[in-house]
Coordinates of C-alpha atoms in Angstrom, one line a residue:
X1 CA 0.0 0.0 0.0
X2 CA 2.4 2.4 0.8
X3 CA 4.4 1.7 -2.0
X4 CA 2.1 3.4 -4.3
X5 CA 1.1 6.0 -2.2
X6 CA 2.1 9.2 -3.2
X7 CA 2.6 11.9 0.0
X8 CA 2.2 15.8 0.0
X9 CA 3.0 17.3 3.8
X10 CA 3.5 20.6 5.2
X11 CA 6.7 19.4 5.8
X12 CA 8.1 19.2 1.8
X13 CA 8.8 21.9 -0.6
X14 CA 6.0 23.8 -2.2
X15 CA 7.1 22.9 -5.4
X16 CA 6.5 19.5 -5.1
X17 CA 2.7 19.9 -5.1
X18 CA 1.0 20.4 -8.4
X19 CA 3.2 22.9 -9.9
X20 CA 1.8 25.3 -12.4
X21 CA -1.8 24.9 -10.5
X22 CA -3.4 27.5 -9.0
X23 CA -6.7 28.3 -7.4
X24 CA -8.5 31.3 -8.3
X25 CA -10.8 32.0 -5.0
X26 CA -12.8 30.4 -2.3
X27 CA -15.6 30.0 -4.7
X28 CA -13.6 27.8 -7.4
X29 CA -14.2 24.5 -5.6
X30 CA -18.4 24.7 -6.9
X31 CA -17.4 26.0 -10.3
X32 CA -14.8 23.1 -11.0
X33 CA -16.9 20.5 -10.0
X34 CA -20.6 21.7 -11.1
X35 CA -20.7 19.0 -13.9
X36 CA -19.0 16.2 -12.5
X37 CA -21.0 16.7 -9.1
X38 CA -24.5 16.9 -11.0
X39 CA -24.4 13.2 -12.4
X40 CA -22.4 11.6 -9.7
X41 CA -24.9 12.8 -6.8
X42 CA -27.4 12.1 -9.3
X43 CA -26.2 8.4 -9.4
X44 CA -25.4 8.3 -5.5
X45 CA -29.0 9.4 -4.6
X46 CA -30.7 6.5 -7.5
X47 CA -28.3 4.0 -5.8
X48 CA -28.8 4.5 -2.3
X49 CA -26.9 1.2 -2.1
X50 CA -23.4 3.0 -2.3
X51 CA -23.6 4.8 0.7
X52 CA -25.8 2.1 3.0
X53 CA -26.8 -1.4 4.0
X54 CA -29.0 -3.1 1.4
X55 CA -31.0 -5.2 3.7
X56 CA -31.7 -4.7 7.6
X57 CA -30.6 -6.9 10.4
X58 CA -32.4 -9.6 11.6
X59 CA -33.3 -10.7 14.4
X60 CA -31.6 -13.4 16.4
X61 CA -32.5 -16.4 19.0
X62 CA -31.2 -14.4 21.6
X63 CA -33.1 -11.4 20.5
X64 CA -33.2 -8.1 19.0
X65 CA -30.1 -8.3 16.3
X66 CA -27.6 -5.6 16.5
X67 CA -28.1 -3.2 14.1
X68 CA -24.5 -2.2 13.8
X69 CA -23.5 -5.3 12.9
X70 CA -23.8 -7.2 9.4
X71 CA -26.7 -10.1 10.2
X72 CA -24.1 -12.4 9.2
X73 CA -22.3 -11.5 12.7
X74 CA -24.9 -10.9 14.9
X75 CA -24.8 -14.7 16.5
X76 CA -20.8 -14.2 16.7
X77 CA -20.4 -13.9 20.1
X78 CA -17.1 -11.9 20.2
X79 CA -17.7 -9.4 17.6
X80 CA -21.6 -8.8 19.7
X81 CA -19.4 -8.3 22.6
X82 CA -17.1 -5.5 21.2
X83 CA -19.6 -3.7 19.0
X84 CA -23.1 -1.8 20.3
X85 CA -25.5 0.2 19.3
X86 CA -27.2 3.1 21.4
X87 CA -29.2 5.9 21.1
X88 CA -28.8 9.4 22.9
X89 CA -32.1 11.2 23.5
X90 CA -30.9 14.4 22.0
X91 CA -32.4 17.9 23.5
X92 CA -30.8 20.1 20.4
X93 CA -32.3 17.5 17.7
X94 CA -35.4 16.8 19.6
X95 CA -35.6 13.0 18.7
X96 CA -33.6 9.8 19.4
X97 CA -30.0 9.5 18.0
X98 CA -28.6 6.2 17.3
X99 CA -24.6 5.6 16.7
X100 CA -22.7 2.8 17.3
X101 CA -19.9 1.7 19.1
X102 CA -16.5 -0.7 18.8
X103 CA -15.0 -1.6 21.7
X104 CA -10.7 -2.7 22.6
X105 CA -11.1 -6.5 22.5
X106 CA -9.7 -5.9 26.3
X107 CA -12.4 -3.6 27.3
X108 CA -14.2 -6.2 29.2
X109 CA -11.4 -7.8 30.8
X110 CA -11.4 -7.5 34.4
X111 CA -7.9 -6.7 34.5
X112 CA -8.3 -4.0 32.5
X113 CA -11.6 -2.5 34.5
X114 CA -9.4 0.7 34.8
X115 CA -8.5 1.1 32.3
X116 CA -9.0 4.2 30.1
X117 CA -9.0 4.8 25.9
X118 CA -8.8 7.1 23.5
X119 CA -11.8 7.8 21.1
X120 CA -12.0 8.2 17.0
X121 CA -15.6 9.4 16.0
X122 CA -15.9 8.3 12.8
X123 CA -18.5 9.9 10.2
X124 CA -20.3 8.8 7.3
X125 CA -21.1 10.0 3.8
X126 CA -24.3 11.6 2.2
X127 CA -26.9 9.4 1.6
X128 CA -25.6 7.2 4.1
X129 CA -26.2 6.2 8.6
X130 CA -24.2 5.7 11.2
X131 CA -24.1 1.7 10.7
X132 CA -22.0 2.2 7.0
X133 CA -18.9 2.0 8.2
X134 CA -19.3 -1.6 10.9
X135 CA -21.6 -3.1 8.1
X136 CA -19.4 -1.9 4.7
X137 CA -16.1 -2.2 5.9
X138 CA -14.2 -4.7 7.8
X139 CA -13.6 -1.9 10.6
X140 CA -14.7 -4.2 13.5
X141 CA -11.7 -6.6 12.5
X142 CA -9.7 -3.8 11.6
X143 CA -9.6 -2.4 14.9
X144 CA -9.1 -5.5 16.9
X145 CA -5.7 -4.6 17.5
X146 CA -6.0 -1.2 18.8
X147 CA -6.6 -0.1 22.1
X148 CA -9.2 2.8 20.5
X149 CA -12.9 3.1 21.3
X150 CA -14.2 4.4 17.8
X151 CA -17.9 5.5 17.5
X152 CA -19.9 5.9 14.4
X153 CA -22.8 8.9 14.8
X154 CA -26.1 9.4 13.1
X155 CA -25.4 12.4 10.2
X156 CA -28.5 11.9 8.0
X157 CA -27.8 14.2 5.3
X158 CA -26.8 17.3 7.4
X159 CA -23.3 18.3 6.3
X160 CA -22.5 17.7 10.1
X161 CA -24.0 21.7 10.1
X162 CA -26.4 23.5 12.1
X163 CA -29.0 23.3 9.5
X164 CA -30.3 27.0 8.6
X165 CA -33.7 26.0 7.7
X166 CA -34.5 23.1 10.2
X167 CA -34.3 24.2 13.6
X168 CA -34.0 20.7 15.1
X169 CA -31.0 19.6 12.5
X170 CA -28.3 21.2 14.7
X171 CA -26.0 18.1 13.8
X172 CA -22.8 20.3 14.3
X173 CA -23.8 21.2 18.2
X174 CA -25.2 17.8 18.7
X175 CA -22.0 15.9 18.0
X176 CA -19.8 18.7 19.7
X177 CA -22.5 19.5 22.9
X178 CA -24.1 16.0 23.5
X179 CA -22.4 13.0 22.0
X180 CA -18.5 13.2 23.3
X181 CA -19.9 14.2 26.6
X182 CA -22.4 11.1 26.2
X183 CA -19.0 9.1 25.1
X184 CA -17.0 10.6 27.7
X185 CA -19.9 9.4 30.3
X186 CA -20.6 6.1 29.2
X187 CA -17.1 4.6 28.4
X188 CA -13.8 4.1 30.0
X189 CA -12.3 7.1 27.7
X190 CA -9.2 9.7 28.1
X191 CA -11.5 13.0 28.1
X192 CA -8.4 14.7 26.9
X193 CA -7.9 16.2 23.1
X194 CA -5.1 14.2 23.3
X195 CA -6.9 11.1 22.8
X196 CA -9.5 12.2 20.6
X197 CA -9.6 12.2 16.4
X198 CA -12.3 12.7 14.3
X199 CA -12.9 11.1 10.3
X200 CA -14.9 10.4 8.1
X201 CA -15.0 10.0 4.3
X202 CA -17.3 11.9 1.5
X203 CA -19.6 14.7 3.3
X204 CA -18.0 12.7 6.5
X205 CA -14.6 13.9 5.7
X206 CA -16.1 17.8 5.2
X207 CA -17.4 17.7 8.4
X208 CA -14.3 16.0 10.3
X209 CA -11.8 18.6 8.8
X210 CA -14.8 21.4 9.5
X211 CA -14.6 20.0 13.3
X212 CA -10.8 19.8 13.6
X213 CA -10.7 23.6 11.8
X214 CA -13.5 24.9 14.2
X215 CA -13.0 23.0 17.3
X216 CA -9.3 22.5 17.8
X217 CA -9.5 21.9 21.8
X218 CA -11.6 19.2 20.6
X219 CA -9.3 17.1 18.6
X220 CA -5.5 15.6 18.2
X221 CA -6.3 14.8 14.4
X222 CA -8.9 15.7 11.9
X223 CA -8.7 13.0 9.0
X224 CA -10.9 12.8 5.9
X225 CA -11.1 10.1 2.9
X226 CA -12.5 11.1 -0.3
X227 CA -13.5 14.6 1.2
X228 CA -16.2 16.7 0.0
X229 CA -14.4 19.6 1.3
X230 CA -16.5 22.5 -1.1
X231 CA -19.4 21.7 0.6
X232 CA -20.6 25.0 1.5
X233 CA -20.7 26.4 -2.0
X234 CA -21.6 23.0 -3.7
X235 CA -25.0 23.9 -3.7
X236 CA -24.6 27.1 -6.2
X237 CA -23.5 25.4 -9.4
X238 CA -25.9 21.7 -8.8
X239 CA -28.9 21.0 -10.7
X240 CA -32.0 22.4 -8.8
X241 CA -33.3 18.7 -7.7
X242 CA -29.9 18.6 -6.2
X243 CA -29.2 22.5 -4.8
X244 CA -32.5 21.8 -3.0
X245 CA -31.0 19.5 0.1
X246 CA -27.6 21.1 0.4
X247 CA -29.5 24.7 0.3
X248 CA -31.7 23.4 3.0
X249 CA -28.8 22.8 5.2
X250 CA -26.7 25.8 4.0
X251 CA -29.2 28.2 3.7
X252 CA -28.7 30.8 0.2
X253 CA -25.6 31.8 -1.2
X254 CA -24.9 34.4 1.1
X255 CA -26.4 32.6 4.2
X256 CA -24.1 33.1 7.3
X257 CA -24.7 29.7 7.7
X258 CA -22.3 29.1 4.7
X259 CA -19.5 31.3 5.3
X260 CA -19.4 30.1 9.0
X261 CA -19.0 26.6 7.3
X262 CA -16.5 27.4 4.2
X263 CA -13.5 25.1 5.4
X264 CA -11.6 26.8 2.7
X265 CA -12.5 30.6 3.9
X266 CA -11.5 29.2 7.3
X267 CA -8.5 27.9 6.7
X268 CA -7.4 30.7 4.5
X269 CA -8.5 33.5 7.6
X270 CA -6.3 31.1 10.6
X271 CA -3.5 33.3 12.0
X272 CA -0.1 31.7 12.8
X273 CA -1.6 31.6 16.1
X274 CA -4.6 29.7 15.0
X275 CA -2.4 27.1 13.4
X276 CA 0.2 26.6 16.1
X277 CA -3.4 25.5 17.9
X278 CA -4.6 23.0 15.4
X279 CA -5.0 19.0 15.5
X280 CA -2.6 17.8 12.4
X281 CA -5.1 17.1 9.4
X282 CA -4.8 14.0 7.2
X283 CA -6.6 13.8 3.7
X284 CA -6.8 10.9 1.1
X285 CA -8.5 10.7 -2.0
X286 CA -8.4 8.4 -5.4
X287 CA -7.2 10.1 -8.3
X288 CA -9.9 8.3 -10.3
X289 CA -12.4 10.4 -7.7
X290 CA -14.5 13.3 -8.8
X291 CA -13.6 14.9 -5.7
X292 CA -10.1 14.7 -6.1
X293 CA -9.7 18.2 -8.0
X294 CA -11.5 19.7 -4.8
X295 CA -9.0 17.7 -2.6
X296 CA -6.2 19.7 -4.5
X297 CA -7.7 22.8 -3.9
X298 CA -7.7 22.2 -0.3
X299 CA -4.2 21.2 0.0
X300 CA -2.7 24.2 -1.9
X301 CA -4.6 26.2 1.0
X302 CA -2.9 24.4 3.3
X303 CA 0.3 24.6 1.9
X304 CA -0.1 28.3 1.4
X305 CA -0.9 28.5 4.9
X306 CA 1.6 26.2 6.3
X307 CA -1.0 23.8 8.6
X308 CA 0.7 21.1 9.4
X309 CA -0.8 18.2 7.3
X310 CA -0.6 14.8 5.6
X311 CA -2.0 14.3 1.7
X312 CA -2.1 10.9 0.3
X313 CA -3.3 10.6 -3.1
X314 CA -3.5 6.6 -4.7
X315 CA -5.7 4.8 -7.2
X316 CA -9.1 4.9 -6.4
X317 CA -12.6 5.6 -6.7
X318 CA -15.7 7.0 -4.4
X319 CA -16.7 3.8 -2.8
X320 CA -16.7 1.6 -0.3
X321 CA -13.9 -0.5 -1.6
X322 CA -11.5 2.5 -1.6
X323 CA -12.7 3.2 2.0
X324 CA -11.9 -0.2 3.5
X325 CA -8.6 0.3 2.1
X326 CA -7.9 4.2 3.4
X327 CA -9.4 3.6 7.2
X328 CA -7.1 0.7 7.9
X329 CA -4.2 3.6 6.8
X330 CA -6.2 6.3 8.7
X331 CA -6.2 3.6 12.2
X332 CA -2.4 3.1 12.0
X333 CA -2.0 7.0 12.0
X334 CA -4.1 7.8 14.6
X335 CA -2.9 4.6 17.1
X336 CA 0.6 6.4 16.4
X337 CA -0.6 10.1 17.4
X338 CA -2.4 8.8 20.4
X339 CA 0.8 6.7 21.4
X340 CA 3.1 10.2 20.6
X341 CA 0.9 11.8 23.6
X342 CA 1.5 9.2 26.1

């Protein structure tokens, strides 16, 4: 794998990264990708399929199957014990919550009953619930060999954003204001930004780099996979029948709610201060992706800027089989950072 992976840090020369390319303003990311984003979400949205389980768990002897498990797994005993699903009775989004959990294989060990772990919330893509990445991945094996708790929220199609339409789709103050608490509460975790990350791939990886740029007390390391980083002005260029949903999240073009959320506006405004204050941001994406001329964008920001950052770009597509590829990259990354802060 990382023979063919090809890197781009803060740490190399600027000429290294796409010489001769340049980005015009914060608004180039909707205008570049206007065409390809109009048939791709087009497809996304006819093949729900992509982006979540085809089928719904059944039910076992024992009971009520696990819905963050594949159905296939539900009677393994091992994987039942490590993985859970909950829900949080959320007072922002008015409604019941659902995410799952993985679990250390050691967690339950008595010899272990003090001990405490660090946390990688994990986000999914649009179109998609907080069950993709347990039941279309091989995460849960994966992350057998970690000491990390990971946890997989509920985004609907939110952008991760406080909606500005829907008063009760405040996904961005949920995750930050109710579910780490809920985490921090619940589990045997290191309530410390030193053992906390946040990822997620597709609108996922938007929101995990939005989180990491706007909460940085929050998080060690903000990754993303495949990230739909122009998110905030994608909206403007799409196809009515596909404006519609991102304007109902974003609000209209010069909604507040969109500049507040412009992770390219926000990383261009960070002082050296603001930086020196930042969790370290990984980003990954397949060349054969339509996002991956957005993902360049991104990166000459942040080499403009000097964040401190990791770029991996590889062969691949925007699907799950790119995905279970880049998060067993993404786990060895994070299981170094968290050791580095020991």
């Amino acid at each position: 794998m990382k023979s063919i992976v090809s890197r781009i840090s803060f740490f190399l020369a600027f000429s290294f990264a796409f010489s001769g390319y340049s980005i015009g303003s914060v608004q180039l990311p909707a205008r570049n990708l206007a065409k390809s984003l109009n048939p791709q979400l087009t497809k996304i949205a006819k093949n729900p399929s992509d982006s979540r389980p085809a089928t719904a768990p059944k039910s076992t002897a024992g009971g009520q199957a696990n819905s963050c498990l594949p159905a296939s797994q539900n009677s393994n005993l091992s994987s039942s014990e490590r993985v859970r699903e909950l829900r949080l009775s959320s007072k922002l989004m008015k409604r019941e919550m659902p995410y799952c959990v993985i679990l250390p294989p050691d967690y339950s060990d008595t010899k272990n009953e003090t001990s405490r772990y660090p946390v990688i919330f994990l986000l999914h893509g649009l179109y998609g619930h907080y069950d993709n990445w347990v039941k279309l991945t091989r995460l849960v094996e994966y992350s057998a060999k970690y000491s990390i708790i990971i946890v997989t929220p509920e985004g609907n199609n939110g952008w991760y954003v406080d909606s500005a339409t829907k008063p009760d789709d405040k996904y961005e103050s949920y995750i930050i204001n109710e579910l780490i608490p809920e985490i921090d509460a619940k589990f045997r975790t290191v309530n410390t930004r030193e053992k906390r990350a946040i990822a997620g791939l597709s609108m996922g990886g938007y929101g995990a780099i939005k989180f990491g740029l706007k909460y940085p007390k929050h998080f060690l390391l903000a990754g993303s996979f495949s990230g739909a980083l122009g998110a905030a002005s994608f909206g403007l260029q799409l196809r009515p029948e596909l404006a519609k949903p991102l304007s109902e999240v974003f609000g209209p073009a010069d909604s507040n709610t969109r500049r507040l959320n412009d992770i390219f506006l926000a990383a261009q405004q960070l002082s050296a201060e603001d930086i020196k204050n930042l969790p370290f941001l990984y980003l990954d994406c397949g060349t054969e992706d339509f996002l991956f001329q957005n993902n360049r964008e991104f990166i000459e920001i942040l080499l403009k800027k000097k964040i401190p950052h990791e770029w991996r770009q590889l062969p691949g597509q925007h699907n799950w089989k790119y995905w279970d590829q880049q998060i067993v990259e993404f786990l060895e990354v994070a299981d170094n950072f968290f050791k580095q802060k020991q």
